[in-house]
Amino acid sequence: MIPPKRIGILTSGGDCPGLNAVIRAVVKCATRKGWEVYGIPYGTRGFINLEQGNYRSEDLQLREHGCDIPGLLQGLDILQFLSGSILGALNKGDPSDPAIAHEILQGYRFLGLDALIAVGGDGSLDIIYDLAQQGQWNWIAIPKTIDNDVPFTERSLGFDTAVDTVTKAIYDLTFTAASHERVIVVQVMGRDAGHLALHAGIAGGADVILIPELTPVLNDRVINNICWRIAQLRGEGRQFALVVLAEGVKNLEGQKEKYIGDYLAQQIQTHCQQLRQTGKPEFANLNDVNTRATTLGHIQRSGMPSSFDRILAASFGKKAVDLIAAEHYQQMVVWRNGEVHNKPLEEVVPHLKQCHQQKRCPDPVNPEGLMVQTARDLGIYIGDPLIN
Ligand code: F6P
């Protein structure tokens, strides 16, 4: 019989849909084993000054939850439906500063945890790994990010919901694009990865999808190819087009731009005009190409978690608790072939660190992969040369 454990859970880095669902799953699974669960506020920052009474440990304890709603909904557990994180999330500050790291380690010791569950993206996991080594923490990582760029897992928590959000936005933009005969550029998050743009672009029926893995830079060749695609669509009788652009794609000078969608929209308009002026018959229909850009922004990090993200949250939470019960620590839970597995953090984090040092995406879209081929076979322009 394993003695009851005292475990902590924190959410670190940017928020995403499904964080509350995974907290709920951990609390449910752990309390059923008779364990105590402590929610650490604002990532590892919550450990700071713990022993000086910043927070009282009893206030951090998480229990199975039921809402105080009047009437017949009394006791409803809504946590799995809510976005954000009840624990807060922080994606700034540098715990590699030795003074801050020292305070975090002291707070961790003060709480007397047997193990910690850290829900984070690639940046957070890299940082927590170092703290955990210094403090000899027993910990389990749960991957989350709408960018889906944590290596060794096919899915990170939050990605599926974000794909739904972007897909819905593309759908909604289609009708205003059609009514005004416009080309609408939709700028999608994803940092240096194109997974979100690629998946949502396919699901939303985009005509063009640009991701950093295939189109690192918006050069003249790419923009002329987009214009060529617009000319083809017009030739087939369609006067509007939807262009999905991942934010990681850079401008002509190879620089990232906050509003790269606006830049592309303006470039498309100019290039279409120029191509028409060449007098070549294939560009004759590129008259009055009217473009607009929409930057979807942080709406992509919110929304009710999809059923798949809730299943992922439940499965990841259960697996994390099972690993702690087995005292099989220093693992990341991963999703592979429709099941949850675990991967030693010793294998995951060195890879992350190398990518961070080289400023590379830790898990980019495979340019030869099935999703890219699917987009291509559907006739979506995805950065291949159409004209030179
Ligand atoms: O990593 C998640 C993410 O939403 C990226 O897709 C995006 O580039 C970034 O975070 C935005 O960060 P912030 O919330 O700091 O603006």
CSV table of C-alpha atoms and ligand atoms in Angstrom, one decimal:
chain,number,residue,atom,x,y,z
A,1,MET,CA,0.0,0.0,0.0
A,2,ILE,CA,1.5,3.3,-1.1
A,3,PRO,CA,1.2,6.1,1.5
A,4,PRO,CA,-1.0,9.0,0.4
A,5,LYS,CA,0.9,11.6,-1.6
A,6,ARG,CA,1.0,15.4,-1.5
A,7,ILE,CA,1.3,16.6,-5.1
A,8,GLY,CA,1.4,20.0,-6.8
A,9,ILE,CA,0.1,21.2,-10.2
A,10,LEU,CA,1.0,24.3,-12.1
A,11,THR,CA,0.2,25.8,-15.5
A,12,SER,CA,3.1,27.6,-17.2
A,13,GLY,CA,3.6,29.7,-20.3
A,14,GLY,CA,0.7,31.1,-22.4
A,15,ASP,CA,-2.7,29.8,-21.7
A,16,CYS,CA,-4.7,27.5,-24.0
A,17,PRO,CA,-8.1,25.7,-23.9
A,18,GLY,CA,-8.1,22.6,-21.8
A,19,LEU,CA,-5.9,23.8,-18.8
A,20,ASN,CA,-8.8,23.8,-16.4
A,21,ALA,CA,-9.9,20.4,-17.7
A,22,VAL,CA,-6.5,18.9,-17.0
A,23,ILE,CA,-6.4,20.4,-13.5
A,24,ARG,CA,-9.8,18.9,-12.9
A,25,ALA,CA,-8.7,15.5,-14.1
A,26,VAL,CA,-5.7,15.5,-11.9
A,27,VAL,CA,-7.7,16.6,-8.8
A,28,LYS,CA,-10.3,13.9,-9.4
A,29,CYS,CA,-7.9,11.1,-10.0
A,30,ALA,CA,-5.6,12.1,-7.1
A,31,THR,CA,-8.3,12.7,-4.5
A,32,ARG,CA,-9.8,9.4,-5.3
A,33,LYS,CA,-6.5,7.9,-4.2
A,34,GLY,CA,-6.7,9.9,-0.9
A,35,TRP,CA,-3.9,12.3,-2.0
A,36,GLU,CA,-3.7,16.0,-1.4
A,37,VAL,CA,-3.4,18.3,-4.5
A,38,TYR,CA,-2.0,21.9,-4.3
A,39,GLY,CA,-2.5,24.3,-7.1
A,40,ILE,CA,0.6,26.6,-7.6
A,41,PRO,CA,-0.5,30.0,-8.8
A,42,TYR,CA,1.3,31.7,-11.8
A,43,GLY,CA,3.6,28.8,-12.7
A,44,THR,CA,6.8,28.4,-10.7
A,45,ARG,CA,6.4,32.0,-9.5
A,46,GLY,CA,3.8,30.7,-7.0
A,47,PHE,CA,6.6,29.1,-5.0
A,48,ILE,CA,8.3,32.4,-4.4
A,49,ASN,CA,8.0,33.7,-0.8
A,50,LEU,CA,5.7,30.8,0.1
A,51,GLU,CA,7.2,30.4,3.5
A,52,GLN,CA,6.9,34.1,4.2
A,53,GLY,CA,3.2,33.8,3.8
A,54,ASN,CA,2.7,35.0,0.3
A,55,TYR,CA,0.1,32.3,0.1
A,56,ARG,CA,-1.0,29.9,2.9
A,57,SER,CA,-0.6,26.3,1.8
A,58,GLU,CA,-4.1,25.5,2.9
A,59,ASP,CA,-5.5,28.1,0.5
A,60,LEU,CA,-3.7,26.4,-2.4
A,61,GLN,CA,-5.3,23.0,-1.8
A,62,LEU,CA,-7.6,22.0,-4.6
A,63,ARG,CA,-10.6,19.8,-4.0
A,64,GLU,CA,-13.2,18.3,-6.3
A,65,HIS,CA,-15.4,21.1,-7.4
A,66,GLY,CA,-19.1,21.9,-7.7
A,67,CYS,CA,-20.5,25.3,-8.5
A,68,ASP,CA,-22.6,27.2,-6.1
A,69,ILE,CA,-25.4,27.9,-8.6
A,70,PRO,CA,-29.0,28.2,-7.4
A,71,GLY,CA,-31.7,25.7,-8.4
A,72,LEU,CA,-31.2,22.4,-10.1
A,73,LEU,CA,-27.7,23.2,-11.4
A,74,GLN,CA,-26.4,23.3,-7.8
A,75,GLY,CA,-23.1,21.4,-7.7
A,76,LEU,CA,-22.5,21.4,-11.4
A,77,ASP,CA,-18.8,21.0,-12.2
A,78,ILE,CA,-18.1,23.4,-15.0
A,79,LEU,CA,-14.3,23.4,-14.9
A,80,GLN,CA,-13.8,21.2,-17.9
A,81,PHE,CA,-15.8,23.6,-20.1
A,82,LEU,CA,-13.9,26.8,-19.2
A,83,SER,CA,-10.8,28.2,-21.0
A,84,GLY,CA,-7.9,29.9,-19.2
A,85,SER,CA,-6.4,28.6,-16.1
A,86,ILE,CA,-7.8,28.9,-12.6
A,87,LEU,CA,-4.1,28.9,-11.5
A,88,GLY,CA,-3.0,31.7,-13.8
A,89,ALA,CA,-0.3,31.4,-16.4
A,90,LEU,CA,2.8,33.5,-16.9
A,91,ASN,CA,5.0,33.6,-19.9
A,92,LYS,CA,7.5,36.2,-18.9
A,93,GLY,CA,10.2,36.4,-16.2
A,94,ASP,CA,13.4,34.4,-16.1
A,95,PRO,CA,13.7,31.8,-13.3
A,96,SER,CA,17.2,31.1,-14.7
A,97,ASP,CA,18.2,34.1,-12.6
A,98,PRO,CA,19.9,32.4,-9.7
A,99,ALA,CA,18.3,34.6,-7.0
A,100,ILE,CA,14.7,33.9,-8.4
A,101,ALA,CA,15.6,30.2,-8.8
A,102,HIS,CA,16.7,30.0,-5.2
A,103,GLU,CA,13.4,31.5,-4.0
A,104,ILE,CA,11.4,29.1,-6.1
A,105,LEU,CA,13.4,26.1,-4.7
A,106,GLN,CA,12.9,27.2,-1.2
A,107,GLY,CA,9.1,27.6,-1.7
A,108,TYR,CA,8.9,24.1,-3.2
A,109,ARG,CA,10.7,22.6,-0.2
A,110,PHE,CA,8.4,24.5,2.2
A,111,LEU,CA,5.3,23.0,0.6
A,112,GLY,CA,6.8,19.5,1.1
A,113,LEU,CA,5.5,18.0,-2.1
A,114,ASP,CA,6.1,14.4,-3.1
A,115,ALA,CA,5.8,15.3,-6.8
A,116,LEU,CA,4.8,18.1,-9.2
A,117,ILE,CA,2.8,18.1,-12.4
A,118,ALA,CA,3.8,20.9,-14.7
A,119,VAL,CA,1.5,21.7,-17.6
A,120,GLY,CA,3.6,23.7,-20.1
A,121,GLY,CA,4.9,24.3,-23.6
A,122,ASP,CA,8.4,23.8,-24.9
A,123,GLY,CA,9.8,27.0,-23.3
A,124,SER,CA,8.4,26.2,-19.8
A,125,LEU,CA,9.4,22.6,-19.9
A,126,ASP,CA,13.0,23.6,-20.7
A,127,ILE,CA,13.1,26.1,-17.7
A,128,ILE,CA,11.3,23.7,-15.2
A,129,TYR,CA,13.7,20.9,-16.1
A,130,ASP,CA,16.6,23.0,-14.8
A,131,LEU,CA,14.8,23.9,-11.6
A,132,ALA,CA,13.7,20.3,-11.1
A,133,GLN,CA,17.3,19.1,-11.4
A,134,GLN,CA,18.6,21.7,-8.9
A,135,GLY,CA,15.8,21.0,-6.4
A,136,GLN,CA,15.7,17.2,-7.1
A,137,TRP,CA,12.0,17.5,-7.8
A,138,ASN,CA,9.9,14.4,-8.8
A,139,TRP,CA,7.9,15.8,-11.7
A,140,ILE,CA,5.7,14.9,-14.6
A,141,ALA,CA,5.2,17.2,-17.6
A,142,ILE,CA,2.0,17.6,-19.6
A,143,PRO,CA,2.4,19.2,-23.0
A,144,LYS,CA,0.1,22.1,-23.9
A,145,THR,CA,0.2,24.7,-26.6
A,146,ILE,CA,-2.0,25.8,-29.5
A,147,ASP,CA,1.2,25.7,-31.6
A,148,ASN,CA,1.4,21.9,-31.3
A,149,ASP,CA,5.2,22.1,-31.5
A,150,VAL,CA,6.2,20.0,-28.4
A,151,PRO,CA,8.2,17.1,-29.8
A,152,PHE,CA,7.5,13.4,-29.2
A,153,THR,CA,3.7,14.0,-28.9
A,154,GLU,CA,1.3,14.0,-31.8
A,155,ARG,CA,-1.0,16.4,-29.9
A,156,SER,CA,-0.5,19.1,-27.3
A,157,LEU,CA,-3.4,20.2,-25.2
A,158,GLY,CA,-5.3,23.2,-26.7
A,159,PHE,CA,-4.3,22.6,-30.3
A,160,ASP,CA,-7.5,20.9,-31.4
A,161,THR,CA,-9.7,23.6,-30.0
A,162,ALA,CA,-7.6,26.3,-31.6
A,163,VAL,CA,-7.9,24.5,-35.0
A,164,ASP,CA,-11.7,24.6,-34.5
A,165,THR,CA,-11.6,28.3,-33.7
A,166,VAL,CA,-9.5,29.2,-36.7
A,167,THR,CA,-11.6,26.9,-39.0
A,168,LYS,CA,-14.7,28.7,-37.8
A,169,ALA,CA,-13.1,32.1,-38.5
A,170,ILE,CA,-12.2,31.1,-42.0
A,171,TYR,CA,-15.7,29.9,-42.6
A,172,ASP,CA,-17.1,33.2,-41.3
A,173,LEU,CA,-14.7,35.3,-43.4
A,174,THR,CA,-15.6,33.3,-46.5
A,175,PHE,CA,-19.0,35.0,-46.9
A,176,THR,CA,-17.8,38.5,-46.5
A,177,ALA,CA,-15.0,37.8,-48.9
A,178,ALA,CA,-17.5,36.4,-51.4
A,179,SER,CA,-19.9,39.3,-51.0
A,180,HIS,CA,-17.2,41.9,-51.7
A,181,GLU,CA,-15.2,39.8,-54.2
A,182,ARG,CA,-12.2,40.1,-52.0
A,183,VAL,CA,-9.0,38.2,-51.2
A,184,ILE,CA,-8.9,37.9,-47.4
A,185,VAL,CA,-5.6,37.0,-45.7
A,186,VAL,CA,-6.1,35.3,-42.3
A,187,GLN,CA,-3.1,35.6,-40.0
A,188,VAL,CA,-2.9,32.7,-37.6
A,189,MET,CA,-0.8,32.1,-34.5
A,190,GLY,CA,1.7,29.2,-34.1
A,191,ARG,CA,5.0,31.1,-33.4
A,192,ASP,CA,7.6,29.3,-35.6
A,193,ALA,CA,5.4,26.3,-36.5
A,194,GLY,CA,2.7,26.0,-39.2
A,195,HIS,CA,0.6,23.2,-37.7
A,196,LEU,CA,-2.3,25.4,-36.7
A,197,ALA,CA,-2.4,27.3,-40.1
A,198,LEU,CA,-2.1,24.0,-42.0
A,199,HIS,CA,-4.8,22.1,-40.1
A,200,ALA,CA,-7.3,24.9,-40.0
A,201,GLY,CA,-6.5,26.0,-43.6
A,202,ILE,CA,-7.4,22.5,-44.8
A,203,ALA,CA,-10.5,22.2,-42.6
A,204,GLY,CA,-11.6,25.7,-43.5
A,205,GLY,CA,-11.3,25.2,-47.3
A,206,ALA,CA,-8.5,27.8,-47.8
A,207,ASP,CA,-7.2,28.5,-51.3
A,208,VAL,CA,-3.7,29.3,-50.1
A,209,ILE,CA,-1.8,28.2,-47.0
A,210,LEU,CA,1.5,29.7,-46.1
A,211,ILE,CA,3.6,28.2,-43.3
A,212,PRO,CA,7.2,28.9,-42.3
A,213,GLU,CA,8.3,25.3,-42.9
A,214,LEU,CA,7.5,25.7,-46.7
A,215,THR,CA,7.5,29.4,-47.1
A,216,PRO,CA,10.0,30.9,-44.8
A,217,VAL,CA,9.9,34.3,-46.5
A,218,LEU,CA,7.3,36.2,-48.6
A,219,ASN,CA,9.5,36.8,-51.6
A,220,ASP,CA,8.3,37.9,-55.1
A,221,ARG,CA,8.1,34.4,-56.4
A,222,VAL,CA,5.6,33.4,-53.6
A,223,ILE,CA,3.5,36.5,-54.0
A,224,ASN,CA,3.3,36.1,-57.8
A,225,ASN,CA,2.3,32.5,-57.3
A,226,ILE,CA,-0.6,33.6,-55.0
A,227,CYS,CA,-1.6,36.0,-57.8
A,228,TRP,CA,-1.5,33.2,-60.3
A,229,ARG,CA,-3.7,31.1,-58.1
A,230,ILE,CA,-6.2,34.0,-57.8
A,231,ALA,CA,-6.1,34.3,-61.6
A,232,GLN,CA,-6.8,30.5,-61.9
A,233,LEU,CA,-9.8,30.8,-59.4
A,234,ARG,CA,-11.2,33.8,-61.4
A,235,GLY,CA,-10.8,31.7,-64.5
A,236,GLU,CA,-13.0,29.0,-62.9
A,237,GLY,CA,-15.6,31.7,-62.0
A,238,ARG,CA,-14.7,32.4,-58.4
A,239,GLN,CA,-14.1,36.0,-57.5
A,240,PHE,CA,-12.9,35.6,-53.9
A,241,ALA,CA,-10.1,33.8,-52.2
A,242,LEU,CA,-9.0,32.9,-48.6
A,243,VAL,CA,-5.3,33.0,-47.8
A,244,VAL,CA,-4.2,31.5,-44.5
A,245,LEU,CA,-0.9,32.8,-43.3
A,246,ALA,CA,1.0,31.5,-40.3
A,247,GLU,CA,2.6,34.3,-38.2
A,248,GLY,CA,6.0,32.6,-38.4
A,249,VAL,CA,6.3,33.4,-42.1
A,250,LYS,CA,8.7,36.4,-42.5
A,251,ASN,CA,8.7,39.4,-44.8
A,252,LEU,CA,10.9,39.9,-47.9
A,253,GLU,CA,13.8,41.1,-45.7
A,254,GLY,CA,13.5,37.9,-43.6
A,255,GLN,CA,12.1,39.8,-40.6
A,256,LYS,CA,9.1,38.8,-38.5
A,257,GLU,CA,6.3,41.3,-38.6
A,258,LYS,CA,3.5,41.6,-36.0
A,259,TYR,CA,1.0,42.2,-38.7
A,260,ILE,CA,2.5,40.1,-41.5
A,261,GLY,CA,-1.1,39.5,-42.8
A,262,ASP,CA,-1.5,43.2,-43.6
A,263,TYR,CA,1.9,43.2,-45.3
A,264,LEU,CA,0.9,40.2,-47.5
A,265,ALA,CA,-2.5,41.6,-48.3
A,266,GLN,CA,-0.9,44.8,-49.6
A,267,GLN,CA,1.8,42.9,-51.5
A,268,ILE,CA,-0.9,40.7,-53.2
A,269,GLN,CA,-2.8,43.7,-54.4
A,270,THR,CA,0.4,45.4,-55.8
A,271,HIS,CA,1.7,42.2,-57.5
A,272,CYS,CA,-1.7,41.5,-59.1
A,273,GLN,CA,-1.7,45.0,-60.6
A,274,GLN,CA,1.8,44.6,-61.9
A,275,LEU,CA,1.1,41.1,-63.4
A,276,ARG,CA,-2.0,42.5,-65.2
A,277,GLN,CA,0.1,45.3,-66.6
A,278,THR,CA,2.4,42.8,-68.3
A,279,GLY,CA,-0.4,42.3,-70.8
A,280,LYS,CA,0.0,38.5,-70.6
A,281,PRO,CA,-3.4,36.8,-71.3
A,282,GLU,CA,-3.1,34.5,-68.2
A,283,PHE,CA,-3.2,37.6,-66.0
A,284,ALA,CA,-5.8,39.5,-67.9
A,285,ASN,CA,-8.5,38.8,-65.2
A,286,LEU,CA,-6.4,40.2,-62.4
A,287,ASN,CA,-8.3,43.5,-62.5
A,288,ASP,CA,-9.5,45.2,-59.2
A,289,VAL,CA,-8.0,42.6,-56.9
A,290,ASN,CA,-9.2,44.0,-53.5
A,291,THR,CA,-7.5,42.6,-50.4
A,292,ARG,CA,-8.0,42.7,-46.7
A,293,ALA,CA,-6.3,41.1,-43.7
A,294,THR,CA,-7.6,39.8,-40.4
A,295,THR,CA,-5.3,39.0,-37.6
A,296,LEU,CA,-7.1,36.5,-35.4
A,297,GLY,CA,-4.9,37.1,-32.3
A,298,HIS,CA,-5.6,35.8,-28.8
A,299,ILE,CA,-9.1,34.5,-29.6
A,300,GLN,CA,-7.2,31.4,-30.8
A,301,ARG,CA,-6.1,30.7,-27.2
A,302,SER,CA,-9.6,30.7,-25.8
A,303,GLY,CA,-13.0,29.1,-26.4
A,304,MET,CA,-14.7,26.1,-24.9
A,305,PRO,CA,-12.3,23.2,-25.1
A,306,SER,CA,-13.2,20.8,-27.9
A,307,SER,CA,-14.3,17.3,-26.9
A,308,PHE,CA,-11.0,15.9,-28.1
A,309,ASP,CA,-9.1,18.4,-25.9
A,310,ARG,CA,-11.2,17.4,-23.0
A,311,ILE,CA,-10.5,13.7,-23.7
A,312,LEU,CA,-6.8,14.6,-24.0
A,313,ALA,CA,-6.9,16.5,-20.7
A,314,ALA,CA,-8.7,13.6,-18.9
A,315,SER,CA,-6.2,11.0,-20.4
A,316,PHE,CA,-3.1,13.1,-19.7
A,317,GLY,CA,-4.3,13.9,-16.1
A,318,LYS,CA,-5.0,10.3,-15.3
A,319,LYS,CA,-1.7,9.1,-16.8
A,320,ALA,CA,0.3,11.8,-14.8
A,321,VAL,CA,-1.3,10.6,-11.6
A,322,ASP,CA,-0.7,6.9,-12.5
A,323,LEU,CA,3.0,7.7,-13.1
A,324,ILE,CA,3.3,9.4,-9.7
A,325,ALA,CA,1.5,6.4,-8.1
A,326,ALA,CA,4.2,4.2,-9.7
A,327,GLU,CA,6.9,6.7,-8.6
A,328,HIS,CA,8.0,6.7,-12.2
A,329,TYR,CA,9.1,10.3,-12.4
A,330,GLN,CA,10.8,12.7,-14.8
A,331,GLN,CA,8.4,11.7,-17.6
A,332,MET,CA,6.3,13.7,-20.1
A,333,VAL,CA,2.9,12.2,-21.0
A,334,VAL,CA,2.5,12.0,-24.8
A,335,TRP,CA,-0.2,11.2,-27.3
A,336,ARG,CA,0.7,8.6,-29.9
A,337,ASN,CA,-1.5,6.5,-32.2
A,338,GLY,CA,-4.6,7.3,-30.2
A,339,GLU,CA,-3.2,6.4,-26.8
A,340,VAL,CA,-1.3,8.1,-24.0
A,341,HIS,CA,2.3,7.0,-23.4
A,342,ASN,CA,5.2,8.5,-21.5
A,343,LYS,CA,8.6,9.7,-22.6
A,344,PRO,CA,11.6,10.4,-20.3
A,345,LEU,CA,12.2,14.1,-20.0
A,346,GLU,CA,15.9,13.3,-20.3
A,347,GLU,CA,15.2,12.6,-24.0
A,348,VAL,CA,12.8,15.4,-24.5
A,349,VAL,CA,14.5,18.4,-22.9
A,350,PRO,CA,18.0,18.1,-24.5
A,351,HIS,CA,16.3,18.2,-27.8
A,352,LEU,CA,14.3,21.3,-26.8
A,353,LYS,CA,17.4,23.0,-25.5
A,354,GLN,CA,19.3,22.4,-28.7
A,355,CYS,CA,16.4,23.8,-30.8
A,356,HIS,CA,16.1,26.8,-28.5
A,357,GLN,CA,19.9,27.5,-28.8
A,358,GLN,CA,19.7,27.2,-32.6
A,359,LYS,CA,16.5,29.2,-32.7
A,360,ARG,CA,14.7,26.3,-34.4
A,361,CYS,CA,11.2,25.1,-34.0
A,362,PRO,CA,11.3,22.0,-31.8
A,363,ASP,CA,8.7,20.1,-33.8
A,364,PRO,CA,8.0,21.7,-37.2
A,365,VAL,CA,5.5,20.5,-39.9
A,366,ASN,CA,7.1,17.8,-42.0
A,367,PRO,CA,7.3,19.2,-45.5
A,368,GLU,CA,7.0,15.7,-46.9
A,369,GLY,CA,4.2,14.7,-44.5
A,370,LEU,CA,0.6,13.6,-45.2
A,371,MET,CA,-1.0,16.9,-44.3
A,372,VAL,CA,1.1,18.9,-46.7
A,373,GLN,CA,0.5,16.3,-49.5
A,374,THR,CA,-3.2,16.4,-48.7
A,375,ALA,CA,-3.3,20.2,-49.0
A,376,ARG,CA,-1.4,20.0,-52.3
A,377,ASP,CA,-3.7,17.3,-53.7
A,378,LEU,CA,-6.7,19.4,-52.8
A,379,GLY,CA,-5.3,22.1,-55.1
A,380,ILE,CA,-4.4,24.4,-52.2
A,381,TYR,CA,-1.3,26.6,-53.0
A,382,ILE,CA,1.1,25.8,-50.2
A,383,GLY,CA,4.3,27.4,-51.5
A,384,ASP,CA,5.1,25.2,-54.4
A,385,PRO,CA,6.3,26.9,-57.6
A,386,LEU,CA,3.4,27.5,-60.0
A,387,ILE,CA,5.1,30.1,-62.1
A,388,ASN,CA,8.7,31.4,-61.9
B,1,F6P,O1,2.9,29.9,-28.0
B,1,F6P,C1,1.5,30.2,-28.0
B,1,F6P,C2,1.3,31.6,-28.6
B,1,F6P,O2,-0.1,31.8,-28.6
B,1,F6P,C3,1.9,31.7,-30.0
B,1,F6P,O3,1.1,31.1,-31.0
B,1,F6P,C4,1.9,33.2,-30.1
B,1,F6P,O4,2.9,33.6,-31.1
B,1,F6P,C5,2.3,33.6,-28.7
B,1,F6P,O5,1.9,32.6,-27.9
B,1,F6P,C6,1.7,34.9,-28.3
B,1,F6P,O6,2.2,35.2,-27.0
B,1,F6P,P1,1.7,36.4,-26.1
B,1,F6P,O7,0.4,35.9,-25.4
B,1,F6P,O8,2.8,36.7,-25.2
B,1,F6P,O9,1.3,37.6,-27.0
